[in-house]
């Protein structure tokens, strides 16, 4: 069976997006809380889609010319840079699909963060721990990429690419993500499993081909390890990003106001002003007086 990349979108992404979108609309009408949750997911999704296109575009345009993967004959309609136009469309459709899965489970419970005392101003040690976990991912990716082995090239490039996003998300809100880990885990797992299935079929049908030279050879039910990790990582980006955005909106009253920021700015500039004032009032050295003292 041979499909074009656009037909793949029409067959595997558009139907669940339309179905989940209809369900999300119906659920949003059932209560004020769900309506508010849907709006937050929608706004967060718009931000995530923009970031996904900007962040993923250089990465795919680096790996495709290296021969990490390529596309079957006649599968794509055209390319922009080295990436098919349909791939850019996927950068948009995947976050939409994942966000629509996320919205079905309703808000994770605003009471949960209040109950656990999870304010936006987390202890520094929690942020450091989340940051260190993300930096570990970056270090692992760098090690795999710089090992000199072509077999770990795709895996290393993927892990290194994922590391900075995970570092930011975990440093900002790891305790909150952990507190609602079941909610987050299910929201990540369901679209990931579905996209694993769709990608496995696409590989079997020859829509795209993954290089054996640039991969480890490990597979999950016929799906290369690198492909499986890609969908897991990108869905984690989407779910964690939207959940953290909703958390910030929920506790927006804890954010510093413009007046607070101005006061902080004035406070931080005072020591500098004092130093400059002291320098201005310090008497200039008098060479004549020094000479007289020497005599």
CSV table of C-alpha atoms in Angstrom, one decimal:
chain,number,residue,atom,x,y,z
A,1,UNK,CA,0.0,0.0,0.0
A,2,UNK,CA,1.4,3.4,-1.0
A,3,UNK,CA,0.1,6.7,0.4
A,4,UNK,CA,1.5,10.2,0.0
A,5,UNK,CA,2.6,12.1,3.1
A,6,UNK,CA,-0.5,14.3,2.7
A,7,UNK,CA,-2.8,11.3,2.5
A,8,UNK,CA,-1.1,9.9,5.6
A,9,UNK,CA,-2.1,13.1,7.5
A,10,UNK,CA,-5.7,12.8,6.1
A,11,UNK,CA,-5.9,9.1,7.2
A,12,UNK,CA,-4.2,9.1,10.5
A,13,UNK,CA,-4.1,12.6,12.0
A,14,UNK,CA,-7.2,14.5,10.7
A,15,UNK,CA,-9.9,12.0,11.8
A,16,UNK,CA,-8.8,11.8,15.4
A,17,UNK,CA,-8.3,15.5,15.6
A,18,UNK,CA,-11.8,16.2,14.3
A,19,UNK,CA,-13.3,13.6,16.6
A,20,UNK,CA,-11.4,14.8,19.7
A,21,UNK,CA,-12.1,18.4,18.8
A,22,UNK,CA,-15.9,17.7,18.7
A,23,UNK,CA,-15.7,15.9,22.1
A,24,UNK,CA,-13.6,18.8,23.5
A,25,UNK,CA,-16.3,21.2,22.4
A,26,UNK,CA,-19.1,19.2,23.9
A,27,UNK,CA,-17.2,18.7,27.2
A,28,UNK,CA,-16.4,22.4,27.4
A,29,UNK,CA,-20.1,23.2,27.4
A,30,UNK,CA,-20.8,20.9,30.4
A,31,UNK,CA,-19.2,23.1,33.1
A,32,UNK,CA,-17.5,26.4,33.7
A,33,UNK,CA,-14.3,24.6,35.0
A,34,UNK,CA,-14.0,22.6,31.7
A,35,UNK,CA,-14.6,25.7,29.7
A,36,UNK,CA,-11.9,27.5,31.5
A,37,UNK,CA,-9.6,24.5,31.1
A,38,UNK,CA,-10.3,24.3,27.4
A,39,UNK,CA,-9.4,27.9,26.9
A,40,UNK,CA,-6.1,27.5,28.8
A,41,UNK,CA,-5.2,24.4,26.7
A,42,UNK,CA,-6.1,26.3,23.5
A,43,UNK,CA,-3.9,29.3,24.4
A,44,UNK,CA,-1.1,27.1,25.6
A,45,UNK,CA,-1.4,25.1,22.4
A,46,UNK,CA,-0.9,28.2,20.2
A,47,UNK,CA,2.3,28.9,22.0
A,48,UNK,CA,3.5,25.3,21.8
A,49,UNK,CA,2.8,25.1,18.0
A,50,UNK,CA,4.8,28.3,17.3
A,51,UNK,CA,7.7,27.0,19.4
A,52,UNK,CA,7.6,23.5,17.8
A,53,UNK,CA,7.9,24.9,14.3
A,54,UNK,CA,10.8,27.3,15.3
A,55,UNK,CA,12.7,24.7,17.4
A,56,UNK,CA,12.2,21.6,15.2
A,57,UNK,CA,12.9,23.2,11.8
A,58,UNK,CA,16.7,23.6,12.1
A,59,UNK,CA,16.9,20.1,13.6
A,60,UNK,CA,15.2,18.3,10.8
A,61,UNK,CA,17.0,20.4,8.2
A,62,UNK,CA,20.3,19.2,9.8
A,63,UNK,CA,19.5,15.5,9.9
A,64,UNK,CA,17.8,15.0,6.6
A,65,UNK,CA,20.9,16.1,4.5
A,66,UNK,CA,23.0,13.8,6.7
A,67,UNK,CA,20.9,10.8,5.4
A,68,UNK,CA,19.4,10.0,8.8
A,69,UNK,CA,16.0,9.4,7.1
A,70,UNK,CA,14.5,10.1,3.7
A,71,UNK,CA,11.2,9.8,1.9
A,72,UNK,CA,9.7,7.4,-0.6
A,73,UNK,CA,9.4,8.3,-4.2
A,74,UNK,CA,6.4,10.5,-4.9
A,75,UNK,CA,5.5,10.7,-1.2
A,76,UNK,CA,6.0,14.4,-0.8
A,77,UNK,CA,4.7,17.3,-2.9
A,78,UNK,CA,7.6,19.7,-2.3
A,79,UNK,CA,10.2,20.8,0.2
A,80,UNK,CA,11.2,24.0,2.0
A,81,UNK,CA,14.9,24.0,2.8
A,82,UNK,CA,15.5,20.2,3.1
A,83,UNK,CA,12.3,19.4,4.8
A,84,UNK,CA,9.0,18.4,3.0
A,85,UNK,CA,6.1,20.8,3.3
A,86,UNK,CA,4.1,17.9,4.8
A,87,UNK,CA,6.6,17.6,7.6
A,88,UNK,CA,6.1,21.2,8.6
A,89,UNK,CA,2.4,20.4,8.6
A,90,UNK,CA,3.1,17.6,11.0
A,91,UNK,CA,4.8,20.0,13.4
A,92,UNK,CA,1.4,21.7,13.7
A,93,UNK,CA,-0.9,18.6,13.6
A,94,UNK,CA,0.9,16.5,16.3
A,95,UNK,CA,0.7,19.2,19.0
A,96,UNK,CA,-3.0,19.7,18.2
A,97,UNK,CA,-3.7,15.9,18.4
A,98,UNK,CA,-1.8,15.7,21.7
A,99,UNK,CA,-3.5,18.8,23.2
A,100,UNK,CA,-6.9,17.4,22.3
A,101,UNK,CA,-6.1,14.2,24.1
A,102,UNK,CA,-5.0,16.2,27.1
A,103,UNK,CA,-8.1,18.4,27.2
A,104,UNK,CA,-10.4,15.3,27.4
A,105,UNK,CA,-9.2,14.5,30.9
A,106,UNK,CA,-10.3,17.8,32.3
A,107,UNK,CA,-8.3,20.1,34.5
A,108,UNK,CA,-5.7,18.3,36.6
A,109,UNK,CA,-7.4,19.9,39.6
A,110,UNK,CA,-6.6,23.4,40.7
A,111,UNK,CA,-7.3,22.2,44.2
A,112,UNK,CA,-4.4,19.8,43.8
A,113,UNK,CA,-1.7,22.5,43.6
A,114,UNK,CA,-3.3,24.4,46.5
A,115,UNK,CA,-3.7,21.3,48.6
A,116,UNK,CA,0.0,20.5,48.2
A,117,UNK,CA,1.1,24.1,48.6
A,118,UNK,CA,2.7,24.1,45.2
A,119,UNK,CA,3.2,27.8,44.6
A,120,UNK,CA,5.0,29.2,41.6
A,121,UNK,CA,7.8,30.3,43.9
A,122,UNK,CA,9.3,26.9,44.4
A,123,UNK,CA,12.3,26.2,46.7
A,124,UNK,CA,15.6,26.7,44.9
A,125,UNK,CA,16.6,23.1,45.5
A,126,UNK,CA,13.6,21.8,43.6
A,127,UNK,CA,14.5,24.0,40.6
A,128,UNK,CA,18.2,22.9,40.8
A,129,UNK,CA,17.1,19.2,40.9
A,130,UNK,CA,14.9,19.7,37.8
A,131,UNK,CA,17.7,21.6,36.0
A,132,UNK,CA,20.3,18.9,36.9
A,133,UNK,CA,18.0,16.2,35.5
A,134,UNK,CA,17.6,18.1,32.2
A,135,UNK,CA,21.3,18.8,32.0
A,136,UNK,CA,21.9,15.1,32.5
A,137,UNK,CA,19.8,14.5,29.3
A,138,UNK,CA,21.9,17.1,27.5
A,139,UNK,CA,25.1,15.4,28.6
A,140,UNK,CA,23.9,12.0,27.5
A,141,UNK,CA,23.0,13.4,24.1
A,142,UNK,CA,26.3,15.1,23.7
A,143,UNK,CA,28.2,11.9,24.7
A,144,UNK,CA,26.2,9.8,22.1
A,145,UNK,CA,26.7,12.4,19.4
A,146,UNK,CA,30.4,12.9,20.0
A,147,UNK,CA,31.3,9.2,20.4
A,148,UNK,CA,32.3,9.0,16.8
A,149,UNK,CA,29.9,6.1,16.1
A,150,UNK,CA,27.5,6.6,13.3
A,151,UNK,CA,25.1,4.1,14.9
A,152,UNK,CA,24.3,6.6,17.7
A,153,UNK,CA,24.1,9.7,15.6
A,154,UNK,CA,20.3,9.8,15.3
A,155,UNK,CA,19.9,8.9,19.0
A,156,UNK,CA,22.5,11.4,20.2
A,157,UNK,CA,21.0,14.2,18.0
A,158,UNK,CA,17.5,13.4,19.4
A,159,UNK,CA,18.5,13.3,23.0
A,160,UNK,CA,20.7,16.5,22.7
A,161,UNK,CA,17.8,18.3,21.0
A,162,UNK,CA,15.3,17.2,23.6
A,163,UNK,CA,17.5,18.2,26.6
A,164,UNK,CA,17.2,22.0,26.6
A,165,UNK,CA,13.3,21.8,26.5
A,166,UNK,CA,13.2,19.3,29.3
A,167,UNK,CA,15.7,21.3,31.3
A,168,UNK,CA,13.5,24.4,31.1
A,169,UNK,CA,10.3,22.6,31.9
A,170,UNK,CA,11.7,20.5,34.8
A,171,UNK,CA,13.6,23.4,36.3
A,172,UNK,CA,10.4,25.5,36.3
A,173,UNK,CA,7.8,23.0,37.5
A,174,UNK,CA,9.1,19.5,38.2
A,175,UNK,CA,7.4,19.3,41.6
A,176,UNK,CA,4.0,20.2,40.1
A,177,UNK,CA,4.5,17.8,37.2
A,178,UNK,CA,5.4,15.1,39.7
A,179,UNK,CA,2.3,15.9,41.9
A,180,UNK,CA,0.0,15.3,38.9
A,181,UNK,CA,2.2,12.6,37.3
A,182,UNK,CA,-0.7,10.2,36.6
A,183,UNK,CA,-2.6,12.8,34.7
A,184,UNK,CA,0.5,13.9,32.8
A,185,UNK,CA,1.6,10.3,32.2
A,186,UNK,CA,-1.7,9.2,30.6
A,187,UNK,CA,-1.9,12.4,28.5
A,188,UNK,CA,1.6,11.6,27.1
A,189,UNK,CA,1.1,7.9,26.7
A,190,UNK,CA,-2.1,7.8,24.7
A,191,UNK,CA,-1.0,9.9,21.7
A,192,UNK,CA,2.4,8.4,21.9
A,193,UNK,CA,1.1,4.9,21.5
A,194,UNK,CA,-1.2,6.0,18.6
A,195,UNK,CA,1.7,7.7,16.8
A,196,UNK,CA,3.9,4.7,17.3
A,197,UNK,CA,1.3,2.6,15.5
A,198,UNK,CA,0.9,5.1,12.7
A,199,UNK,CA,4.7,5.6,12.2
A,200,UNK,CA,5.2,1.8,12.2
A,201,UNK,CA,2.7,1.5,9.3
A,202,UNK,CA,4.3,4.4,7.5
A,203,UNK,CA,7.7,2.8,7.7
A,204,UNK,CA,6.3,-0.6,6.5
A,205,UNK,CA,4.6,1.2,3.5
A,206,UNK,CA,7.8,3.0,2.6
A,207,UNK,CA,6.5,6.5,3.2
A,208,UNK,CA,9.8,7.3,4.9
A,209,UNK,CA,12.9,5.2,5.5
A,210,UNK,CA,15.2,5.3,8.5
A,211,UNK,CA,18.9,4.9,7.9
A,212,UNK,CA,20.4,1.7,9.4
A,213,UNK,CA,23.8,3.4,9.4
A,214,UNK,CA,22.7,6.2,11.7
A,215,UNK,CA,20.6,4.1,14.1
A,216,UNK,CA,21.4,1.6,16.9
A,217,UNK,CA,19.3,-1.2,15.4
A,218,UNK,CA,17.1,-1.6,18.5
A,219,UNK,CA,13.4,-1.6,17.8
A,220,UNK,CA,10.1,-1.8,19.6
A,221,UNK,CA,7.7,-4.0,17.8
A,222,UNK,CA,9.4,-3.1,14.5
A,223,UNK,CA,9.6,0.6,15.3
A,224,UNK,CA,13.2,1.9,15.6
A,225,UNK,CA,14.1,3.0,19.1
A,226,UNK,CA,14.9,6.5,17.9
A,227,UNK,CA,11.5,7.0,16.3
A,228,UNK,CA,9.8,5.7,19.5
A,229,UNK,CA,11.8,8.2,21.6
A,230,UNK,CA,11.0,11.0,19.2
A,231,UNK,CA,7.3,10.7,19.7
A,232,UNK,CA,7.6,10.2,23.5
A,233,UNK,CA,9.8,13.3,23.8
A,234,UNK,CA,7.7,15.5,21.6
A,235,UNK,CA,4.5,14.6,23.3
A,236,UNK,CA,6.1,15.2,26.7
A,237,UNK,CA,7.1,18.7,25.4
A,238,UNK,CA,3.5,19.4,24.5
A,239,UNK,CA,1.8,18.0,27.6
A,240,UNK,CA,4.2,19.4,30.1
A,241,UNK,CA,4.3,22.8,28.4
A,242,UNK,CA,0.5,23.2,28.3
A,243,UNK,CA,0.1,21.9,31.9
A,244,UNK,CA,2.8,24.3,33.2
A,245,UNK,CA,1.2,27.2,31.2
A,246,UNK,CA,-2.2,26.4,32.8
A,247,UNK,CA,-0.5,26.3,36.2
A,248,UNK,CA,1.0,29.7,35.8
A,249,UNK,CA,-2.4,31.1,34.6
A,250,UNK,CA,-4.2,29.5,37.5
A,251,UNK,CA,-1.8,31.1,40.0
A,252,UNK,CA,-1.3,34.4,38.2
A,253,UNK,CA,-1.9,36.3,41.4
A,254,UNK,CA,1.4,35.1,42.6
A,255,UNK,CA,3.3,36.7,39.8
A,256,UNK,CA,5.1,40.0,40.5
A,257,UNK,CA,3.2,43.1,39.3
A,258,UNK,CA,4.7,45.8,37.2
A,259,UNK,CA,5.1,47.9,40.3
A,260,UNK,CA,6.9,45.0,42.1
A,261,UNK,CA,9.3,44.7,39.2
A,262,UNK,CA,10.0,48.4,39.3
A,263,UNK,CA,10.7,48.3,43.0
A,264,UNK,CA,13.0,45.4,42.5
A,265,UNK,CA,14.8,47.3,39.7
A,266,UNK,CA,15.2,50.4,41.9
A,267,UNK,CA,16.4,48.3,44.8
A,268,UNK,CA,19.0,46.5,42.7
A,269,UNK,CA,20.3,49.8,41.3
A,270,UNK,CA,20.9,51.5,44.7
A,271,UNK,CA,24.3,50.0,45.5
A,272,UNK,CA,25.6,51.0,42.1
A,273,UNK,CA,24.4,54.6,42.7
A,274,UNK,CA,26.0,54.7,46.1
A,275,UNK,CA,29.3,53.5,44.7
A,276,UNK,CA,29.2,56.1,41.9
A,277,UNK,CA,28.3,58.8,44.5
A,278,UNK,CA,31.2,57.9,46.7
A,279,UNK,CA,33.5,58.0,43.7
A,280,UNK,CA,32.3,61.5,42.8
A,281,UNK,CA,32.8,62.9,46.4
A,282,UNK,CA,36.2,61.3,47.0
A,283,UNK,CA,38.8,64.1,46.9
A,284,UNK,CA,41.2,64.2,44.0
A,285,UNK,CA,44.9,63.5,45.0
A,286,UNK,CA,47.1,66.6,45.2
A,287,UNK,CA,50.6,66.1,43.9
A,288,UNK,CA,51.9,69.3,45.5
A,289,UNK,CA,50.7,68.2,48.9
A,290,UNK,CA,52.4,64.9,48.5
A,291,UNK,CA,55.7,66.6,47.5
A,292,UNK,CA,55.5,68.9,50.6
A,293,UNK,CA,55.0,65.9,52.8
A,294,UNK,CA,58.0,64.2,51.3
A,295,UNK,CA,60.2,67.2,52.1
